[in-house]
PDB file of C-alpha atoms in Angstrom:
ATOM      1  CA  UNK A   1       0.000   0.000   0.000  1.00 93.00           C
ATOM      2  CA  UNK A   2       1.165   3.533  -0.900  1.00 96.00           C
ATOM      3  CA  UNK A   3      -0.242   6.694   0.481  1.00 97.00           C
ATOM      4  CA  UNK A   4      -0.671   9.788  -1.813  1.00 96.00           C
ATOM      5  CA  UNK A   5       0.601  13.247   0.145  1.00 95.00           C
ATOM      6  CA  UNK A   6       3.384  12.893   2.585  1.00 94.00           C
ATOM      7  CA  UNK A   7       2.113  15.176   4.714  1.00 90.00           C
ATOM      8  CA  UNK A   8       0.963  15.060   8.714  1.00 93.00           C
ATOM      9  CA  UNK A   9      -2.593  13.484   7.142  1.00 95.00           C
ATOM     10  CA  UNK A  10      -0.297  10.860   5.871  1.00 95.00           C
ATOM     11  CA  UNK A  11       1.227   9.821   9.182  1.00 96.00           C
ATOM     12  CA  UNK A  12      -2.295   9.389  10.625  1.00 97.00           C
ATOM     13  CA  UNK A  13      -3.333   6.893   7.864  1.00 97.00           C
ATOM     14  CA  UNK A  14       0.389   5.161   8.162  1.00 97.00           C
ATOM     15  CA  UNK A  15      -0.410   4.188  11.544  1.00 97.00           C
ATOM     16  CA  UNK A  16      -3.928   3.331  10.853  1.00 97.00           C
ATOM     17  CA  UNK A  17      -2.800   0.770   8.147  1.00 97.00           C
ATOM     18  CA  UNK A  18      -0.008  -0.484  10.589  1.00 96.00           C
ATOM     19  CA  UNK A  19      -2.751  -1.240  12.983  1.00 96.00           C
ATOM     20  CA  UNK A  20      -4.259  -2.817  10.808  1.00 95.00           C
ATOM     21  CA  UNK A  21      -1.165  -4.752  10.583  1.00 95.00           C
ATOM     22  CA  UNK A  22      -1.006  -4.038   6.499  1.00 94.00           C
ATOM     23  CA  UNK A  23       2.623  -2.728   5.196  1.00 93.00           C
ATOM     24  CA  UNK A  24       3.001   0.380   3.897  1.00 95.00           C
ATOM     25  CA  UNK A  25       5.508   0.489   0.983  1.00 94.00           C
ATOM     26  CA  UNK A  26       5.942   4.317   1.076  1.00 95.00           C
ATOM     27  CA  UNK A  27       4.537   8.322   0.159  1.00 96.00           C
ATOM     28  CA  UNK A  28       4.215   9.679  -3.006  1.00 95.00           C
ATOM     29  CA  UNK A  29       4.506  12.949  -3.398  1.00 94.00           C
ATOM     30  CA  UNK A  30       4.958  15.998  -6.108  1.00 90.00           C
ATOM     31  CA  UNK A  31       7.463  17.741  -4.080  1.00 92.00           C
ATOM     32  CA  UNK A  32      10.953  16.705  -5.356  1.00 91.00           C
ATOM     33  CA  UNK A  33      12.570  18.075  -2.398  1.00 90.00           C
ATOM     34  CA  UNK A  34      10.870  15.319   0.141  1.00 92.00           C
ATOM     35  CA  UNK A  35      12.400  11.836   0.120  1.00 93.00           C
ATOM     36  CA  UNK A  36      11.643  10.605   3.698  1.00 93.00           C
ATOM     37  CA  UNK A  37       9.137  10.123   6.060  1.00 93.00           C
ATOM     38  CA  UNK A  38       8.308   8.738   9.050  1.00 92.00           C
ATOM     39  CA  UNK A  39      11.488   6.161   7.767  1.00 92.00           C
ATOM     40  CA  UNK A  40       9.939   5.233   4.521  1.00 95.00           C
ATOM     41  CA  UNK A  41      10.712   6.581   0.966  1.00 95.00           C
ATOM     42  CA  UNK A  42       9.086   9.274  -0.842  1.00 95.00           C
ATOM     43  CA  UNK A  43       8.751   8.276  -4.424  1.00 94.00           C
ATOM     44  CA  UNK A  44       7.965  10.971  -7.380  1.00 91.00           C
ATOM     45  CA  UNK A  45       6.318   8.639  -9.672  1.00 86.00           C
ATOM     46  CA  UNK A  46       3.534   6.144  -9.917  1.00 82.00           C
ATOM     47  CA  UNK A  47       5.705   3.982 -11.503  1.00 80.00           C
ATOM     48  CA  UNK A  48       4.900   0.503 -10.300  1.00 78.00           C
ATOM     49  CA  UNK A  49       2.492   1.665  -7.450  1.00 83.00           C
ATOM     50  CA  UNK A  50      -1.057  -0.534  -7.332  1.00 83.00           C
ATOM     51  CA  UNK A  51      -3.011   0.174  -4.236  1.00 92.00           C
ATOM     52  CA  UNK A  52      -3.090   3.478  -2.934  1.00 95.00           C
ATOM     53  CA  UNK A  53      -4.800   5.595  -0.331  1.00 97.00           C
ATOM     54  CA  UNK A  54      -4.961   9.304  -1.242  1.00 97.00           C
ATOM     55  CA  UNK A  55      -3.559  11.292   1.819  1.00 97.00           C
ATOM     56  CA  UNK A  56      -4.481  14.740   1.418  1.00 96.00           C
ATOM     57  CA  UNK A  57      -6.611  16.655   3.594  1.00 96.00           C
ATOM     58  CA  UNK A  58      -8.454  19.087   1.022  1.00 96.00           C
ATOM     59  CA  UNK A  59     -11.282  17.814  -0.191  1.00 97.00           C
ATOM     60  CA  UNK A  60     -10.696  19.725  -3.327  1.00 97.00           C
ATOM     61  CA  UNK A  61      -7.154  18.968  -4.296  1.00 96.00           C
ATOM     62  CA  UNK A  62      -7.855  14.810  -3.014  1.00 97.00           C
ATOM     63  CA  UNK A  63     -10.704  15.054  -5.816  1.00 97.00           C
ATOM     64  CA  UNK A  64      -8.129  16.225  -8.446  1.00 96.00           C
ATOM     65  CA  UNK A  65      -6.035  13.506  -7.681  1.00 94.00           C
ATOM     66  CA  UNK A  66      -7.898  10.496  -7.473  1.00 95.00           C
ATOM     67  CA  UNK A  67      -9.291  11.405 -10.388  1.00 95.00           C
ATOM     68  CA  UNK A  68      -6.342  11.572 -12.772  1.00 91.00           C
ATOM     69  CA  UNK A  69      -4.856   8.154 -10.757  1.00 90.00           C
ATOM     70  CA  UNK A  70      -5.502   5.046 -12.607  1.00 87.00           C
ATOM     71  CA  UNK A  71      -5.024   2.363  -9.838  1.00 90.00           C
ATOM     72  CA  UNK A  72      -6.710   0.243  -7.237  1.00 94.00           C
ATOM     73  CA  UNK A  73      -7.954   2.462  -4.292  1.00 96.00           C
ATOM     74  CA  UNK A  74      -7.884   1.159  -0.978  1.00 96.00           C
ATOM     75  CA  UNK A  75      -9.236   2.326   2.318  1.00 96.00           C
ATOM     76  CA  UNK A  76      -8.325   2.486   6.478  1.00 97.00           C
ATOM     77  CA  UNK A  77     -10.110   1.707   8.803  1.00 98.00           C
ATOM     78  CA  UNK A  78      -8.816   1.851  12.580  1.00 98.00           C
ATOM     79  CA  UNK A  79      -9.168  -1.014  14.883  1.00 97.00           C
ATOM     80  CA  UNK A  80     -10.482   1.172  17.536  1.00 97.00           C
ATOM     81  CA  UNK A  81     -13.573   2.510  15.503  1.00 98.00           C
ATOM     82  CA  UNK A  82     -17.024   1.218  15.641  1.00 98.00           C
ATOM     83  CA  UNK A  83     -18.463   0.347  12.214  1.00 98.00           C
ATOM     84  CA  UNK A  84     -22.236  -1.469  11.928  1.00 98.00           C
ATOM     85  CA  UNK A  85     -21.342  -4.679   9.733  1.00 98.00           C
ATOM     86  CA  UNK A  86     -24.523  -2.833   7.599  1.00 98.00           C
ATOM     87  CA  UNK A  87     -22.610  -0.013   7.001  1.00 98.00           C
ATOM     88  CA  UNK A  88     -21.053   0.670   3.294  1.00 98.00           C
ATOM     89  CA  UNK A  89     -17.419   2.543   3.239  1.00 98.00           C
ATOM     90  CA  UNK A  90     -16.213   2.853  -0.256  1.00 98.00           C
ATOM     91  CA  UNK A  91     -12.789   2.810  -1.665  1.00 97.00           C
ATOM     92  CA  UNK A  92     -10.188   5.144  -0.596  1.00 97.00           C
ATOM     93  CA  UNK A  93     -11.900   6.417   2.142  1.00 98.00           C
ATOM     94  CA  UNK A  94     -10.082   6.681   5.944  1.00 98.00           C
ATOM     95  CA  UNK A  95     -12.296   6.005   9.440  1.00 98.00           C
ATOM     96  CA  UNK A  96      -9.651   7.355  12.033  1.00 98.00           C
ATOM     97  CA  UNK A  97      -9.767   6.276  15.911  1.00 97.00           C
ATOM     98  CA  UNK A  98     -12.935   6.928  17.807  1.00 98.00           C
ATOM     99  CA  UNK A  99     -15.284   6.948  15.067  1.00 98.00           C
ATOM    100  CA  UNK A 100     -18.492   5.237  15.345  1.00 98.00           C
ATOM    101  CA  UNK A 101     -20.240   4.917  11.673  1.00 98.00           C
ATOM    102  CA  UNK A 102     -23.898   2.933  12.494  1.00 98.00           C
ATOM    103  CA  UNK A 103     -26.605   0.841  11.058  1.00 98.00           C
ATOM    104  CA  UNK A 104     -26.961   1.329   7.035  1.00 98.00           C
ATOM    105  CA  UNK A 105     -24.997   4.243   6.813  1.00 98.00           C
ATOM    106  CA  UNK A 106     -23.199   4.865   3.159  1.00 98.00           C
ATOM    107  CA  UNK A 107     -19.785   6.532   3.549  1.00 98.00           C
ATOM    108  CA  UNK A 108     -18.878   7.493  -0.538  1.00 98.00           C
ATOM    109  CA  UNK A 109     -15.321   7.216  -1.677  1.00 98.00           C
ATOM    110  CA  UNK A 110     -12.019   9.067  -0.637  1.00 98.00           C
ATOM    111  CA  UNK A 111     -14.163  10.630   2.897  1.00 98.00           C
ATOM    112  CA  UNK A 112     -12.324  11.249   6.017  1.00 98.00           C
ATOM    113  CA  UNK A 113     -13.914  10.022   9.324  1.00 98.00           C
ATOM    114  CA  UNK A 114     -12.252  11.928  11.223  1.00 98.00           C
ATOM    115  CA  UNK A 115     -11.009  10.913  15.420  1.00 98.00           C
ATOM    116  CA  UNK A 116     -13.950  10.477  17.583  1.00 98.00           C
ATOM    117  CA  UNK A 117     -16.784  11.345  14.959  1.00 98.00           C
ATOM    118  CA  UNK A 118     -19.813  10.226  15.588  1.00 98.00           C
ATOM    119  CA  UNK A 119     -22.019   8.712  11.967  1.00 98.00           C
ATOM    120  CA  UNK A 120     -25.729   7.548  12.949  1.00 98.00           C
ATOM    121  CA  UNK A 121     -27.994   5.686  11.345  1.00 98.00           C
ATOM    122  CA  UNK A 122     -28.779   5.648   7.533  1.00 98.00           C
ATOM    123  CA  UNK A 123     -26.697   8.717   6.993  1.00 98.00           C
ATOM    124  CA  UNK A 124     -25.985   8.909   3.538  1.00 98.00           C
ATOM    125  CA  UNK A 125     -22.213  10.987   2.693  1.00 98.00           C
ATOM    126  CA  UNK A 126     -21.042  11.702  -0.967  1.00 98.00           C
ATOM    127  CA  UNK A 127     -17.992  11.595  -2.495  1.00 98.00           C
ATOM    128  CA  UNK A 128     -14.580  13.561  -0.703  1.00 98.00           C
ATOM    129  CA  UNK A 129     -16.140  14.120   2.571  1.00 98.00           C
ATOM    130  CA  UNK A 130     -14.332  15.395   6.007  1.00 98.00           C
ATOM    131  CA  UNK A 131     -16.128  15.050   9.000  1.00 98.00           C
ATOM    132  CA  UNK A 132     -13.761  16.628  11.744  1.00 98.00           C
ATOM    133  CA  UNK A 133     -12.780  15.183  14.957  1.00 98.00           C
ATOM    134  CA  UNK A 134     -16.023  14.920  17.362  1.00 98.00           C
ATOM    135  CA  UNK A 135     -18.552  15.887  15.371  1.00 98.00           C
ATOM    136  CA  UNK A 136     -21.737  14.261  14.945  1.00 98.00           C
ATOM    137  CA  UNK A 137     -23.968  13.494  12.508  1.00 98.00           C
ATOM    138  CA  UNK A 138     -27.245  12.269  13.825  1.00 98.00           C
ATOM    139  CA  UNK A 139     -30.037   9.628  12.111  1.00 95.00           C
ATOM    140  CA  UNK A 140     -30.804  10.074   8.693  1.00 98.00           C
ATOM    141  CA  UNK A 141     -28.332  13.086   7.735  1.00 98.00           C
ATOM    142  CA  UNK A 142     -27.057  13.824   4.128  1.00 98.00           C
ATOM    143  CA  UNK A 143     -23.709  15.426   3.034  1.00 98.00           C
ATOM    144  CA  UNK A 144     -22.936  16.012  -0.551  1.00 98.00           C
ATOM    145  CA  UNK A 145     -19.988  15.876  -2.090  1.00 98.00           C
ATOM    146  CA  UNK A 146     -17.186  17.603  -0.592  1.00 98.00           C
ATOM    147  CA  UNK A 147     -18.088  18.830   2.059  1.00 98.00           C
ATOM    148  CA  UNK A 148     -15.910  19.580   5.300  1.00 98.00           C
ATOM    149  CA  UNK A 149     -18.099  19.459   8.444  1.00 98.00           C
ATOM    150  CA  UNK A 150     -16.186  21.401  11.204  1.00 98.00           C
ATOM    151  CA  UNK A 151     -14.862  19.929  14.767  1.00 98.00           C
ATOM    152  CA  UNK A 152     -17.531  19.328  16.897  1.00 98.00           C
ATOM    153  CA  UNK A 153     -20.333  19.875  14.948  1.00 98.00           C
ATOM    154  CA  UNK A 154     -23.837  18.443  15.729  1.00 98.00           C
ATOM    155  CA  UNK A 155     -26.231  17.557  12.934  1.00 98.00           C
ATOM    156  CA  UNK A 156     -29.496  16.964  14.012  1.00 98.00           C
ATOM    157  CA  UNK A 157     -31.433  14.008  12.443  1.00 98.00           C
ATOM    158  CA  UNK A 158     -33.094  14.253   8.805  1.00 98.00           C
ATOM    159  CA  UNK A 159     -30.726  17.785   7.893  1.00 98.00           C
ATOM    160  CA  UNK A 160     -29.653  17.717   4.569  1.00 98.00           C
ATOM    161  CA  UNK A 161     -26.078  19.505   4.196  1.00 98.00           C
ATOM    162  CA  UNK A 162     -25.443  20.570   0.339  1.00 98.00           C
ATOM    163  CA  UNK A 163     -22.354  19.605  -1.835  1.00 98.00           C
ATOM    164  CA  UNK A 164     -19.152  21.760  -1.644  1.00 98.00           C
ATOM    165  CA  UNK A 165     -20.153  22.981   1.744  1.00 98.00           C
ATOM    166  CA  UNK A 166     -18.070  24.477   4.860  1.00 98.00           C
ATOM    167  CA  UNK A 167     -19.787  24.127   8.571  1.00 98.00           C
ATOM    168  CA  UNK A 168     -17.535  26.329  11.013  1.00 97.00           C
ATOM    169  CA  UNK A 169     -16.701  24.105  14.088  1.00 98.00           C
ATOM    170  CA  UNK A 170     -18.882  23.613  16.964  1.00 97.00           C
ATOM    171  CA  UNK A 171     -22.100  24.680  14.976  1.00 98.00           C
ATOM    172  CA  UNK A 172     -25.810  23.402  15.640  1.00 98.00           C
ATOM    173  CA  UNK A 173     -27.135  22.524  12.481  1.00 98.00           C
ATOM    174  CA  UNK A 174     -30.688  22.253  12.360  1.00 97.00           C
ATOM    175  CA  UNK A 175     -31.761  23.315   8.866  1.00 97.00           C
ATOM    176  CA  UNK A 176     -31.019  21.979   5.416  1.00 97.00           C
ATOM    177  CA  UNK A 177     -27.699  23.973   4.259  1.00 98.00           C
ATOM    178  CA  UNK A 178     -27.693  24.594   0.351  1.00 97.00           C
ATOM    179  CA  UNK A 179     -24.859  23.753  -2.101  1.00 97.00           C
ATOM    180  CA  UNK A 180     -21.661  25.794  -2.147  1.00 97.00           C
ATOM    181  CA  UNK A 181     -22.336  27.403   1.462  1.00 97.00           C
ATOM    182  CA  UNK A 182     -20.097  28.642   4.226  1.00 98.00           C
ATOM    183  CA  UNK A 183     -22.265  28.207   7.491  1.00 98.00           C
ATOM    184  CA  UNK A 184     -21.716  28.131  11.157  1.00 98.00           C
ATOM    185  CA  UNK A 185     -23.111  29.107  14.429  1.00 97.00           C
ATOM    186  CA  UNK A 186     -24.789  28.188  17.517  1.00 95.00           C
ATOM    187  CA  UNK A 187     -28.151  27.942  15.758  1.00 91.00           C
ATOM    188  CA  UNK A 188     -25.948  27.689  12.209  1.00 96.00           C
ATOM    189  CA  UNK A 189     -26.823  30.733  10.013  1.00 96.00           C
ATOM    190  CA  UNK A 190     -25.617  30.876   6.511  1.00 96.00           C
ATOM    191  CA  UNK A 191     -22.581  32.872   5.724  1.00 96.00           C
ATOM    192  CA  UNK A 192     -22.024  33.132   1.995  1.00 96.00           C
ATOM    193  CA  UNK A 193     -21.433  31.477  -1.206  1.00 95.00           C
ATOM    194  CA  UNK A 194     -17.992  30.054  -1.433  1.00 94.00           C
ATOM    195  CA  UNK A 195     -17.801  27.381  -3.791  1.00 88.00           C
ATOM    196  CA  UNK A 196     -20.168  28.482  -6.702  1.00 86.00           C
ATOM    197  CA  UNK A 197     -17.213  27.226  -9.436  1.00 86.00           C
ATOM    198  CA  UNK A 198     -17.069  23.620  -7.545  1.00 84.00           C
ATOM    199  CA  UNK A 199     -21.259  23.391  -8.151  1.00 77.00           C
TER     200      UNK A 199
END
């Protein structure tokens, strides 16, 4: 296994596949002048890499680069999480230490589960998801595509959150949030438009 982006998100999903007790082979990376880390090599190319994990944090820039990678995806999933054996993850995505993902939930590919979130029933979360460290999604929630829901969000039950979105950490989200919206607050209030070219 080889993890795309040496970078701190990397070292997470290193020691999530080690716990896993899978090898990783190495990084690969764009930046010529990294060759090392955390004691494996940094390779430049794609040259004779098969399974990969894409380990870059921004939703935007992990799209760009799964989608130009022709290879076998795979995904992480920590020992220490709590996943319903109805649940779906799809390839490529990472469910870091903590998380709880429950009964018939749909995670879509390359997401980030993020430490300690929280993924209730029948939630349903596009493509190039983040869902920060202790947030929580309750029953029946939607995220579109891209989406980065902030550190300790809540989510209550049956909200629909658009594609492209931003929720600010520690909001309350009790209303549907529309696509391409910046939103956040203690009740969550729409900010602006930020992502109108991504929608």
């Amino acid at each position: 296994m080889y993890l795309y982006g040496a970078s701190g998100h990397g070292k997470v999903i290193k020691e999530i596949l080690e716990a896993q007790g899978m090898i990783v082979d190495g990084f690969i990376d764009d930046n010529p002048e990294i060759d090392m880390l955390c004691g494996l090599p940094v390779f430049h190319t794609m040259e004779d890499k098969d399974e990969i994990i894409v380990s870059i944090g921004v939703n935007a820039i992990r799209k760009k680069v799964a989608e130009r990678l022709s290879c076998r995806f795979g995904k992480a999933v920590h020992p220490c999480a709590i996943v319903s054996p109805s649940a779906e993850i799809c390839e490529g995505t990472v469910v870091m230490a903590g998380s709880i993902i429950n009964a018939e939930s749909v995670i879509g590919k390359h997401c980030i589960i993020n430490t300690g979130a929280s993924i209730d029933h029948e939630c349903q979360l596009g493509d190039y998801v983040h869902v920060s460290p202790h947030a929580t999604l309750c029953g029946n929630v939607s995220v579109g595509e891209g989406s980065w829901v902030g550190a300790g969000t809540t989510i209550i039950q049956g909200v629909k959150i658009g594609r492209w979105c931003v929720v600010g950490a520690g909001s309350v989200v009790t209303k549907d949030i529309p696509d391409g919206y910046l939103a956040v607050g203690n009740r969550c209030k729409l900010i602006k438009l930020i992502n109108a070219d991504l929608i």
